[in-house]
Amino acid sequence: MDLIIKNISNLLTCRWDNKTPKCGNDQSDISLIENGYVYIQGDTIIFAGDDPEFNSFIKSFPAGDRFEIDALGKTVVPGFIDSHTHFVFSGSRRNEYEMRTAGESYESIANAGGGILNTVTAVRESDEDKLFYISENRLRNFVRYGTTTIEAKSGYGLDTENELKLLRVINKLAKSNKFELDIIPTFLGAHDVPPGIDKNEYIKILTNEMIPTVTIGKLAEFIDVFCEKGYFDKNETIEILSYGVSHGLVPKLHTDQFNSIGGIEAAIKTRAISVDHLEALNSDDVIKLSEYNSKENYMIATLLPGVSYFLDISYPPAKELIERNVPVALATDFNPGSCNTENLQIIMSLASAKMKMKTDEILNAVTYNAACAINRQHKLGSLSEGKQADLIIFDCEDYRDILYHFGVNMISHVIKKGKVIHEY
Ligand code: NIG
Ligand code: FE
């Protein structure tokens, strides 16, 4: 049955050229239509536009079985894309959260053997079925707040057997999950060095064993490294990412979270598709990103303000990046240590209130630009003819209320591939 969403008070299509991300002033281009219509056939949008255009479209369109949703007084936006998460894991780090609120830092907990390695222990003890079950149930929380596509990283196995186990679970979820969400796998074997092994030894295993196995099995599309003091330095990052590239993986990077140690140069050298975190980004590196983006390349700055909030560290320089024409995306970074939320709307609120991003910039940062960060802009992240029918209906007539009326989930419907997957 076809689906018509009619009388939409504010329809944000966020449409663009399907190739380049939106940067500078274009980051605010949301293509707002008042009194809009969307026509969906199967899992595809075949019309998104205004009232007069819809009238002529529908006249020439053969009448069939149709279901209608009246969106008078409502706002429709593209389904949100969470382009940076670690949602497949087991265990909890609630004890570390309490240690942090009592004054300990994320770094001191990690140095004492907690942090990422804590989750690694839990993951190694869990079998695939358990990880699948826990992680699939987490998808409900993403969906409730409007997320319809999720990137997912490995990185809590840290040996060949367990990294592959995580990637198999991610791929199984990508193939089939209760909500039919799109799930995009990233290999993050270089998240930390496991205990009991020398770092150089581990890098050899990463390059000689893990990367070839991951690519032969087509288990990941992207490769990521945690470039940070005490984890992987600039040269190690370049070595690992380049190895991934030579095996057909596209680089992404965790960098400049606590310290600036040359991650931006590593990302530029390996032509990463995105640089993520950037809480400690300096102005020279903003310029480097700006210059890179001006030369027919693009590299998305994926900002994760939930981490700044949850760890009580500085916020990334969103305004400076946008002013310098660096395209910005926003993501949750959902993980058990540095940001334990699946709710992208909280992240949007932080971007607004704490980083002073404009409403329109934020909406592109979780739709079209986020699609660019996972190389899906031809299919996802905007509402136009031929795009996959992933969209959210908010119960507010002015789209600006999504940021203004904060802390309240105003979603009435989440539609994925043309089907209502959540209704309130
Ligand atoms: O993106 N910074 C590195 N990795 C994750 C946190 C992982 C964890 O603490 O479990 C992040 O913040
Ligand atoms: Fe992360």
Coordinates of C-alpha atoms and ligand atoms in Angstrom, one line a residue:
M1 CA 0.0 0.0 0.0
D2 CA 1.2 3.5 -0.8
L3 CA 1.6 6.1 1.9
I4 CA 0.7 9.8 1.6
I5 CA 1.7 12.2 4.4
K6 CA -0.4 15.3 3.7
N7 CA -0.9 18.8 5.0
I8 CA 2.6 18.9 6.6
S9 CA 2.9 22.2 8.3
N10 CA 6.8 22.2 8.1
L11 CA 8.4 19.8 5.7
L12 CA 12.2 19.8 5.8
T13 CA 13.5 18.0 2.8
C14 CA 17.2 18.8 3.4
R15 CA 17.8 17.9 -0.3
W16 CA 21.1 18.6 -1.9
D17 CA 23.3 17.5 -4.8
N18 CA 23.8 13.9 -3.4
K19 CA 27.6 14.2 -3.7
T20 CA 29.1 16.9 -1.5
P21 CA 28.3 17.7 2.1
K22 CA 26.8 21.0 3.2
C23 CA 29.4 23.4 4.5
G24 CA 29.6 27.1 5.6
N25 CA 26.3 28.9 4.9
D26 CA 25.0 25.8 3.0
Q27 CA 25.0 23.9 6.3
S28 CA 21.8 25.9 7.0
D29 CA 20.1 24.9 3.8
I30 CA 17.2 22.7 4.9
S31 CA 14.7 23.4 2.0
L32 CA 11.7 24.2 4.2
I33 CA 8.3 23.7 2.6
E34 CA 5.1 24.9 4.2
N35 CA 2.0 22.8 3.7
G36 CA 4.0 19.9 2.2
Y37 CA 3.2 16.4 0.9
V38 CA 5.2 13.2 0.7
Y39 CA 4.2 10.2 -1.4
I40 CA 5.8 6.9 -0.6
Q41 CA 5.6 3.7 -2.7
G42 CA 7.1 0.7 -1.0
D43 CA 10.4 1.8 0.6
T44 CA 10.9 4.8 -1.7
I45 CA 9.9 8.4 -1.8
I46 CA 8.4 9.3 -5.2
F47 CA 7.2 12.8 -4.3
A48 CA 8.2 15.4 -1.7
G49 CA 7.0 18.9 -2.3
D50 CA 4.4 21.6 -1.8
D51 CA 0.7 21.7 -2.3
P52 CA 0.4 22.9 -5.9
E53 CA 3.2 20.5 -7.1
F54 CA 1.4 17.7 -5.3
N55 CA -1.9 18.4 -7.0
S56 CA -0.4 18.1 -10.4
F57 CA 1.7 15.1 -9.4
I58 CA -1.3 13.2 -8.1
K59 CA -3.5 13.9 -11.1
S60 CA -1.1 12.1 -13.4
F61 CA -0.6 9.3 -10.9
P62 CA -2.7 6.1 -11.2
A63 CA -4.9 5.7 -8.1
G64 CA -4.1 2.7 -6.0
D65 CA -4.4 1.4 -2.5
R66 CA -3.4 4.4 -0.3
F67 CA -3.0 5.0 3.4
E68 CA -2.9 8.6 4.5
I69 CA -1.4 10.3 7.6
D70 CA -2.6 13.9 8.2
A71 CA 0.3 15.9 9.4
L72 CA -1.5 19.2 9.9
G73 CA 0.2 21.0 12.7
K74 CA 3.2 18.7 12.4
T75 CA 6.8 18.8 11.2
V76 CA 8.4 16.1 8.9
V77 CA 12.2 15.7 8.7
P78 CA 14.5 13.0 7.3
G79 CA 15.1 10.1 9.7
F80 CA 18.1 10.9 11.9
I81 CA 21.4 9.2 11.1
D82 CA 23.7 8.4 14.0
S83 CA 27.0 8.2 12.2
H84 CA 29.2 7.3 15.2
T85 CA 28.3 4.7 17.8
H86 CA 29.7 1.7 19.7
F87 CA 26.3 0.2 20.4
V88 CA 27.3 -3.5 20.3
F89 CA 28.8 -4.4 23.7
S90 CA 27.9 -6.1 26.9
G91 CA 28.3 -5.2 30.6
S92 CA 27.9 -1.9 32.3
R93 CA 30.3 0.8 33.5
R94 CA 27.9 2.4 35.9
N95 CA 30.5 2.1 38.7
E96 CA 32.9 4.2 36.6
Y97 CA 30.3 6.8 36.1
E98 CA 29.8 7.1 39.9
M99 CA 33.6 7.3 40.3
R100 CA 33.7 10.1 37.9
T101 CA 30.9 12.1 39.5
A102 CA 32.9 11.6 42.7
G103 CA 35.9 13.3 41.1
E104 CA 37.9 10.7 39.2
S105 CA 38.7 11.4 35.5
Y106 CA 38.0 9.2 32.5
E107 CA 41.8 9.0 31.9
S108 CA 42.7 8.0 35.5
I109 CA 40.1 5.2 35.4
A110 CA 41.5 4.0 32.1
N111 CA 45.1 4.2 33.4
A112 CA 44.1 2.0 36.4
G113 CA 43.0 -0.7 34.0
G114 CA 39.3 0.2 33.8
G115 CA 37.6 2.1 30.9
I116 CA 37.6 0.4 27.5
L117 CA 39.4 -2.7 28.9
N118 CA 36.6 -3.2 31.4
T119 CA 34.1 -3.6 28.5
V120 CA 36.6 -5.8 26.6
T121 CA 36.5 -8.3 29.5
A122 CA 32.7 -8.3 29.4
V123 CA 32.5 -8.7 25.6
R124 CA 35.1 -11.6 25.6
E125 CA 32.8 -13.4 28.1
S126 CA 29.7 -13.0 26.0
D127 CA 28.8 -15.2 23.0
E128 CA 27.4 -13.9 19.8
D129 CA 23.8 -14.7 20.7
K130 CA 24.0 -12.7 23.9
L131 CA 25.6 -9.7 22.2
F132 CA 23.0 -9.8 19.4
Y133 CA 20.1 -10.0 21.9
I134 CA 21.3 -7.1 24.0
S135 CA 22.2 -4.9 21.1
E136 CA 19.1 -5.5 19.1
N137 CA 17.1 -4.4 22.1
R138 CA 19.1 -1.2 22.3
L139 CA 17.8 -0.3 18.9
R140 CA 14.4 0.5 20.4
N141 CA 15.9 3.4 22.3
F142 CA 17.5 4.8 19.1
V143 CA 14.3 4.5 17.2
R144 CA 12.2 6.3 19.9
Y145 CA 14.2 9.4 19.4
G146 CA 14.2 9.3 15.7
T147 CA 17.3 7.4 14.6
T148 CA 16.7 5.3 11.5
T149 CA 20.4 4.6 10.5
I150 CA 23.3 3.7 12.8
E151 CA 27.0 3.3 12.2
A152 CA 28.4 0.6 14.6
K153 CA 32.0 0.0 15.6
S154 CA 33.8 -3.0 16.9
G155 CA 36.7 -2.3 19.3
Y156 CA 35.7 -4.1 22.4
G157 CA 37.3 -7.4 21.4
L158 CA 40.9 -6.4 20.8
D159 CA 42.0 -9.8 19.5
T160 CA 41.2 -11.5 16.3
E161 CA 38.6 -13.8 17.6
N162 CA 36.6 -11.2 19.6
E163 CA 36.9 -8.4 17.0
L164 CA 35.5 -10.8 14.4
K165 CA 32.8 -11.8 16.8
L166 CA 31.7 -8.2 17.3
L167 CA 31.7 -7.6 13.5
R168 CA 29.7 -10.7 12.9
V169 CA 27.1 -9.5 15.3
I170 CA 27.0 -6.1 13.7
N171 CA 26.6 -7.7 10.3
K172 CA 23.9 -10.0 11.5
L173 CA 22.0 -7.0 12.9
A174 CA 22.6 -5.2 9.6
K175 CA 21.1 -8.1 7.7
S176 CA 18.1 -8.4 9.9
N177 CA 16.8 -6.5 13.0
K178 CA 13.4 -5.9 14.4
F179 CA 13.2 -2.3 13.1
E180 CA 14.8 -2.8 9.7
L181 CA 17.3 -0.1 10.6
D182 CA 20.3 0.4 8.4
I183 CA 23.4 -0.5 10.3
I184 CA 26.8 0.3 8.9
P185 CA 29.9 -1.6 10.2
T186 CA 33.2 -0.1 11.1
F187 CA 36.3 -2.0 12.2
L188 CA 37.9 -0.4 15.3
G189 CA 40.5 -3.0 16.3
A190 CA 42.8 -0.1 17.1
H191 CA 40.6 1.2 20.0
D192 CA 43.2 0.3 22.6
V193 CA 46.0 -2.1 23.2
P194 CA 44.9 -5.3 25.0
P195 CA 46.7 -6.3 28.2
G196 CA 49.6 -8.7 28.1
I197 CA 50.8 -7.7 24.6
D198 CA 53.3 -5.2 23.4
K199 CA 51.8 -2.4 21.2
N200 CA 54.0 -3.2 18.1
E201 CA 53.1 -6.8 18.4
Y202 CA 49.4 -5.8 18.5
I203 CA 49.8 -3.5 15.4
K204 CA 51.3 -6.5 13.5
I205 CA 48.2 -8.6 14.4
L206 CA 46.0 -5.7 13.4
T207 CA 47.6 -5.3 10.0
N208 CA 48.6 -8.9 9.1
E209 CA 45.7 -10.8 10.6
M210 CA 42.7 -8.8 11.5
I211 CA 42.4 -6.3 8.5
P212 CA 42.8 -9.0 5.8
T213 CA 40.3 -11.3 7.6
V214 CA 37.8 -8.4 8.0
T215 CA 38.0 -7.5 4.4
I216 CA 38.0 -11.0 2.9
G217 CA 34.8 -11.6 4.9
K218 CA 33.4 -8.2 3.9
L219 CA 32.7 -7.5 7.6
A220 CA 33.3 -3.8 7.6
E221 CA 33.1 -0.8 5.3
F222 CA 35.1 1.7 7.4
I223 CA 38.3 1.5 9.6
D224 CA 38.7 3.6 12.6
V225 CA 41.6 4.2 15.1
F226 CA 41.7 5.9 18.5
C227 CA 44.5 8.5 18.0
E228 CA 45.2 9.7 21.5
K229 CA 48.0 9.9 24.1
G230 CA 48.4 6.4 25.6
Y231 CA 46.6 4.7 22.7
F232 CA 47.8 5.1 19.1
D233 CA 50.1 8.0 18.0
K234 CA 50.1 9.8 14.7
N235 CA 52.5 7.5 12.9
E236 CA 50.8 4.3 14.2
T237 CA 47.5 5.7 13.1
I238 CA 48.7 6.4 9.6
E239 CA 50.2 2.9 9.4
I240 CA 47.0 1.2 10.5
L241 CA 44.7 3.3 8.4
S242 CA 46.9 3.0 5.3
Y243 CA 46.8 -0.7 5.7
G244 CA 43.0 -0.6 5.9
V245 CA 42.9 1.6 2.7
S246 CA 45.1 -0.8 0.8
H247 CA 42.5 -3.5 1.7
G248 CA 39.6 -1.3 0.5
L249 CA 38.4 0.1 3.9
V250 CA 37.5 3.8 4.2
P251 CA 39.2 5.6 7.1
K252 CA 37.5 7.4 10.0
L253 CA 39.3 8.6 13.1
H254 CA 38.7 9.2 16.8
T255 CA 41.0 12.2 17.4
D256 CA 41.6 15.3 19.5
Q257 CA 39.4 14.1 22.2
F258 CA 41.7 14.9 25.1
N259 CA 45.0 15.9 23.4
S260 CA 46.0 17.1 20.0
I261 CA 48.8 14.8 18.8
G262 CA 48.7 15.0 15.0
G263 CA 45.5 13.1 14.3
I264 CA 44.2 15.7 11.8
E265 CA 47.4 15.3 9.8
A266 CA 47.0 11.5 9.9
A267 CA 43.4 11.9 8.7
I268 CA 44.4 14.2 5.8
K269 CA 47.3 11.9 4.8
T270 CA 45.0 8.9 4.6
R271 CA 42.0 10.9 3.2
A272 CA 39.7 10.0 6.0
I273 CA 36.0 10.5 5.3
S274 CA 35.4 11.9 8.8
V275 CA 37.3 13.1 11.9
D276 CA 35.3 12.5 15.1
H277 CA 35.4 14.0 18.6
L278 CA 37.6 17.2 18.2
E279 CA 37.0 18.4 21.8
A280 CA 40.7 19.5 22.0
L281 CA 41.0 20.7 18.3
N282 CA 43.3 23.7 17.9
S283 CA 42.9 26.6 15.5
D284 CA 45.7 25.5 13.2
D285 CA 44.0 22.1 12.7
V286 CA 40.7 23.9 11.9
I287 CA 42.6 25.7 9.1
K288 CA 44.1 22.4 7.9
L289 CA 40.6 20.9 7.7
S290 CA 39.3 24.0 6.0
E291 CA 42.0 23.8 3.3
Y292 CA 41.5 20.1 2.8
N293 CA 37.8 20.7 2.3
S294 CA 38.4 23.5 -0.2
K295 CA 40.2 21.2 -2.7
E296 CA 37.4 18.9 -4.0
N297 CA 37.9 16.6 -1.1
Y298 CA 35.6 16.3 1.8
M299 CA 36.2 15.3 5.4
I300 CA 33.3 15.6 7.8
A301 CA 33.9 16.9 11.3
T302 CA 31.7 14.6 13.4
L303 CA 31.1 16.3 16.8
L304 CA 30.0 14.3 19.8
P305 CA 28.8 16.9 22.4
G306 CA 27.3 14.1 24.5
V307 CA 30.9 13.2 25.4
S308 CA 31.7 16.7 26.6
Y309 CA 28.6 16.6 28.7
F310 CA 29.0 13.2 30.2
L311 CA 32.8 13.5 30.8
D312 CA 32.5 17.2 31.7
I313 CA 35.2 18.2 29.2
S314 CA 35.3 21.1 26.7
Y315 CA 32.9 21.2 23.7
P316 CA 34.3 21.1 20.1
P317 CA 34.6 24.4 18.2
A318 CA 31.5 23.9 16.0
K319 CA 31.0 27.5 15.0
E320 CA 34.7 27.9 14.0
L321 CA 34.5 24.8 11.9
I322 CA 31.3 25.9 10.1
E323 CA 32.7 29.5 9.6
R324 CA 35.7 27.9 7.9
N325 CA 33.6 25.8 5.6
V326 CA 34.2 22.4 7.3
P327 CA 31.1 20.3 7.1
V328 CA 29.8 19.3 10.5
A329 CA 27.8 16.2 11.5
L330 CA 26.6 15.3 15.0
A331 CA 26.4 11.9 16.5
T332 CA 25.8 10.2 19.9
D333 CA 29.0 8.2 20.2
F334 CA 26.7 5.9 22.3
N335 CA 29.1 3.7 24.3
P336 CA 29.4 2.4 27.9
G337 CA 32.1 4.8 29.0
S338 CA 32.1 8.3 27.5
C339 CA 28.5 8.7 26.5
N340 CA 25.8 6.3 27.5
T341 CA 22.8 7.6 25.5
E342 CA 21.1 6.5 22.3
N343 CA 19.1 9.8 22.2
L344 CA 20.3 11.9 19.3
Q345 CA 17.8 14.7 20.4
I346 CA 19.8 15.3 23.5
I347 CA 22.9 15.7 21.4
M348 CA 21.1 18.2 19.2
S349 CA 20.0 20.1 22.2
L350 CA 23.7 20.3 23.5
A351 CA 24.8 21.4 20.1
S352 CA 22.3 24.2 20.3
A353 CA 22.6 25.4 23.8
K354 CA 26.3 24.7 24.4
M355 CA 28.0 24.9 21.0
K356 CA 25.6 27.6 19.7
M357 CA 25.0 25.8 16.4
K358 CA 21.9 27.1 14.6
T359 CA 18.8 25.0 14.4
D360 CA 19.1 24.6 10.6
E361 CA 22.8 23.6 10.9
I362 CA 21.9 21.0 13.5
L363 CA 19.2 19.5 11.4
N364 CA 21.6 19.0 8.5
A365 CA 24.2 17.7 10.9
V366 CA 22.0 14.7 11.9
T367 CA 20.6 14.1 8.4
Y368 CA 22.3 15.0 5.1
N369 CA 25.8 15.6 6.5
A370 CA 25.6 12.5 8.7
A371 CA 24.7 10.5 5.6
C372 CA 27.9 11.9 3.9
A373 CA 30.0 10.8 6.9
I374 CA 28.9 7.2 6.1
N375 CA 28.9 7.6 2.3
R376 CA 25.1 7.2 2.0
Q377 CA 24.0 10.6 0.8
H378 CA 22.7 9.3 -2.5
K379 CA 20.1 7.2 -0.6
L380 CA 19.7 8.6 2.9
G381 CA 19.6 11.8 4.8
S382 CA 17.2 13.8 2.7
L383 CA 13.6 13.6 1.4
S384 CA 13.4 13.7 -2.4
E385 CA 12.3 11.5 -5.3
G386 CA 14.2 8.2 -5.3
K387 CA 15.4 8.4 -1.7
Q388 CA 14.7 5.7 0.8
A389 CA 11.5 6.6 2.8
D390 CA 13.0 7.2 6.2
L391 CA 11.4 10.0 8.0
I392 CA 10.2 11.4 11.3
I393 CA 6.9 13.2 12.1
F394 CA 7.2 15.6 15.1
D395 CA 4.1 16.8 16.8
C396 CA 5.0 20.5 16.4
E397 CA 3.9 22.9 13.7
D398 CA 7.2 24.9 13.7
Y399 CA 10.3 22.8 13.2
R400 CA 12.3 25.2 15.4
D401 CA 10.4 23.7 18.4
I402 CA 12.5 20.6 18.0
L403 CA 15.4 22.5 19.6
Y404 CA 13.4 25.2 21.5
H405 CA 11.1 22.7 23.4
F406 CA 14.0 20.8 24.8
G407 CA 14.0 17.6 26.8
V408 CA 10.6 16.5 25.5
N409 CA 10.2 13.9 22.8
M410 CA 7.6 15.3 20.4
I411 CA 7.9 12.4 17.9
S412 CA 4.6 11.0 16.8
H413 CA 5.8 8.6 14.1
V414 CA 9.1 7.1 12.9
I415 CA 8.9 5.7 9.4
K416 CA 11.6 3.4 8.1
K417 CA 11.7 2.1 4.5
G418 CA 8.0 3.3 4.1
K419 CA 6.8 1.5 7.3
V420 CA 5.7 3.0 10.6
I421 CA 8.1 1.5 13.1
H422 CA 7.3 3.7 16.0
E423 CA 4.1 5.6 16.8
Y424 CA 3.1 7.4 19.9
Ligands
NIG1 O1 34.5 7.4 21.4 N1 37.4 7.5 22.8 C1 37.4 6.4 22.5 N2 36.4 5.5 22.4 C2 35.1 5.8 22.9 C3 34.9 5.5 24.3 C4 35.0 4.1 24.6 C5 34.7 3.7 26.0 O2 35.0 4.4 27.0 O3 34.2 2.6 26.1 C6 34.7 7.2 22.5 O4 34.6 8.1 23.4
FE2 FE 33.6 6.8 19.7

